[in-house]
Amino acid sequence: MLTRNLPLVALAAAAALLSAQAAPADEDQTAWRLFVADQATAAVTALDLDAPARRWRFEFAGPSRLYASPSGRAVVAVQSDHDRVDFLRSGIALESHGDHADIEITDPDTLAAFLEGPRPFHVVSHGGTTAVNFDRGGYVAMLDEPALLAGNAGTERFEQSRAHHGFAVPMADYVISSVASEAPVEGDGAPPRVGIRAYEADGTPAGDMQTCTDLHGEAFSGHYLVAGCKEGVVAATVAHGMPEFTMLPYPDDFPEGHTGTLLGSSAMQVFLGNYGRESVVVIDPTATPYFTRVELPFRRVDFVLDPAKPQFAYIFTEDGSLHRLNMLSAEIEQSRRVTGPYSMDGHWRDPRPRLAMAGDRLVMTDPAESQLRVIDPADLSERKTIAVDGLPYNLIAIGGSGLDH
Ligand code: ZN
Ligand code: ZN
C-alpha cells in the first residue's frame, strides 16, 4: 500500500489526497514527482504531478541546479555560488525485476550526505557513479549511489592537474577528464579548456590528450561520450579496454558557430546539441557527416529529449514557443506559443523556462508567472498549470510506472 510509509496521524488526510493514485496491492502504478528550484530563494519544492497539493519544501544554502542520481532515488542539488551540494531522497524507487518493475513511493526527504567545496558545477552520471566537478577546487567528487542513500557522500576524488570549469567521469577502468591550459591566468579567472584525456584513477595520464578547444558540454549515449569543442564534437568510446577519442569536425558548409551543450538519448545512439544560439545539431558519432543542423526561428532557451519516444526532442525558444523536433527526419514538426517572451539578452542566469519530461508529459517552469506548465507533447497543448511560489527555474522529474506489491 502507498500509505504504509506515512505517519499514522497523516493517514486520513493523505488518503484523500492520494485517492487518485491509491491502488490495491499488485496494481500498476505510475508516479511522477517534480523537484523545482527557486532562483531567488534557496528553496526546492517537491510535488506530485498528479496531486500537486501534495508538496514538500526544502531550504538549502542558495539556488540549486538539480540532477537525478543514476536510479532516480536521489536528487543532487548543486549550489555553485554557495560552495555546497545537498542531496534529497526522491521518494520514488523503481526496481526492475526483468519481466516487470516494482515501484515504491515514499515522501521525499533530505539525505544526511552533503559536499562542501570550491564552486561545484557540472554533474555527470555514468555507470552508477555521479561525478561533481569542483571548478575552483581542481577535483571531482565521485559519488556512489548506495552510499549516498545511506547518508554518505564519501571521499573519493579524482584530482585534476589544474582547477577549471570542466568535468571528469569514469569510463571503463579509466577516468575521462577535460584538460585546462597550463598558461597563467589573470586574477582569479579560470584557465581555458584545451582538451580531453584519459587518466588512471590516481590522476596519472593514460594516453595522449585530444585537443578540444573551449571544451564545454558533455553527454553519454550508447557506446559514446561526447563533448563540444571549437573544432567539432569530440567522441570518446572504449576500444580494447582503452578510451579512444575521435574528433567529429563541423561540416565545411556550416555557418560560424560551435556546440557547447549536449544531450544524449538513452534509447538510441544519438545526441542533440546546440550549434551557436539559433540552431541545433543532431549528432550520430558513427556516420559522416555526423551532424544534421536544424535552424530555429529564435534563440534557444532550453531543450530536452523524450526518453519514451526517442525520435523526439522539444526545444523552447525565447519568443515563448515550444517546438517538437523529429531527430530522425531533422524536421520541426510543430511549434506552439506556450509562454510570454523570455529574451536571451541579459544575464545568462536570469530565470527562464526549463524543460523536463515526465513520462508522456512535458513539464516546464514559467518563472515570470510563478507556474509550472504541463504540456501534451503530442500537440504541444497545455494540459494544466501548477502554481509554485517565487521564481521556479531549474526542475527535474523523477518517476515511472511499476507494480506495488
Ligand atoms: Zn515485483
Ligand atoms: Zn558549464
CSV table of N, CA and C in Angstrom, one decimal, residues 118-119 132-141 157-165 177:
chain,number,residue,atom,x,y,z
A,118,PRO,N,35.0,24.3,-3.3
A,118,PRO,CA,35.0,25.5,-4.1
A,118,PRO,C,34.3,25.3,-5.4
A,119,ARG,N,33.2,26.0,-5.6
A,119,ARG,CA,32.4,26.1,-6.8
A,119,ARG,C,32.1,24.8,-7.5
A,132,VAL,N,30.9,15.1,-9.6
A,132,VAL,CA,30.6,16.6,-9.4
A,132,VAL,C,32.0,17.3,-9.5
A,133,ASN,N,32.1,18.2,-10.5
A,133,ASN,CA,33.3,18.9,-10.7
A,133,ASN,C,33.3,20.1,-9.8
A,134,PHE,N,34.4,20.3,-9.1
A,134,PHE,CA,34.6,21.5,-8.3
A,134,PHE,C,35.6,22.4,-9.0
A,135,ASP,N,35.0,23.5,-9.7
A,135,ASP,CA,35.7,24.3,-10.6
A,135,ASP,C,36.9,25.0,-10.0
A,136,ARG,N,36.8,25.4,-8.8
A,136,ARG,CA,37.9,26.1,-8.1
A,136,ARG,C,38.7,25.2,-7.2
A,137,GLY,N,38.3,23.9,-7.1
A,137,GLY,CA,39.0,23.0,-6.2
A,137,GLY,C,40.0,22.1,-7.0
A,138,GLY,N,39.8,22.0,-8.3
A,138,GLY,CA,40.7,21.1,-9.0
A,138,GLY,C,40.5,19.7,-8.8
A,139,TYR,N,39.3,19.3,-8.4
A,139,TYR,CA,39.0,17.9,-8.2
A,139,TYR,C,37.5,17.6,-8.5
A,140,VAL,N,37.2,16.3,-8.7
A,140,VAL,CA,35.9,15.9,-9.0
A,140,VAL,C,35.5,14.8,-7.9
A,141,ALA,N,34.4,15.1,-7.3
A,141,ALA,CA,33.9,14.1,-6.3
A,141,ALA,C,33.1,13.0,-7.0
A,157,ARG,N,37.8,11.1,-4.7
A,157,ARG,CA,38.1,12.2,-5.5
A,157,ARG,C,39.0,11.9,-6.7
A,158,PHE,N,38.7,12.5,-7.8
A,158,PHE,CA,39.7,12.5,-8.9
A,158,PHE,C,40.3,13.8,-8.9
A,159,GLU,N,41.7,13.8,-8.8
A,159,GLU,CA,42.4,15.1,-8.8
A,159,GLU,C,42.8,15.5,-10.2
A,160,GLN,N,42.3,16.7,-10.6
A,160,GLN,CA,42.7,17.2,-12.0
A,160,GLN,C,44.0,18.0,-11.8
A,161,SER,N,44.7,18.1,-13.0
A,161,SER,CA,46.0,18.8,-12.9
A,161,SER,C,45.9,20.3,-12.6
A,162,ARG,N,44.7,20.8,-12.9
A,162,ARG,CA,44.5,22.3,-12.7
A,162,ARG,C,43.1,22.5,-12.5
A,163,ALA,N,42.7,23.4,-11.6
A,163,ALA,CA,41.3,23.7,-11.4
A,163,ALA,C,40.7,24.4,-12.6
A,164,HIS,N,39.5,24.0,-13.0
A,164,HIS,CA,38.9,24.6,-14.2
A,164,HIS,C,37.4,24.2,-14.3
A,165,HIS,N,36.7,24.9,-15.1
A,165,HIS,CA,35.3,24.6,-15.3
A,165,HIS,C,35.2,23.5,-16.3
A,177,SER,N,38.7,13.1,-18.4
A,177,SER,CA,38.6,14.4,-17.8
A,177,SER,C,38.9,15.5,-18.9
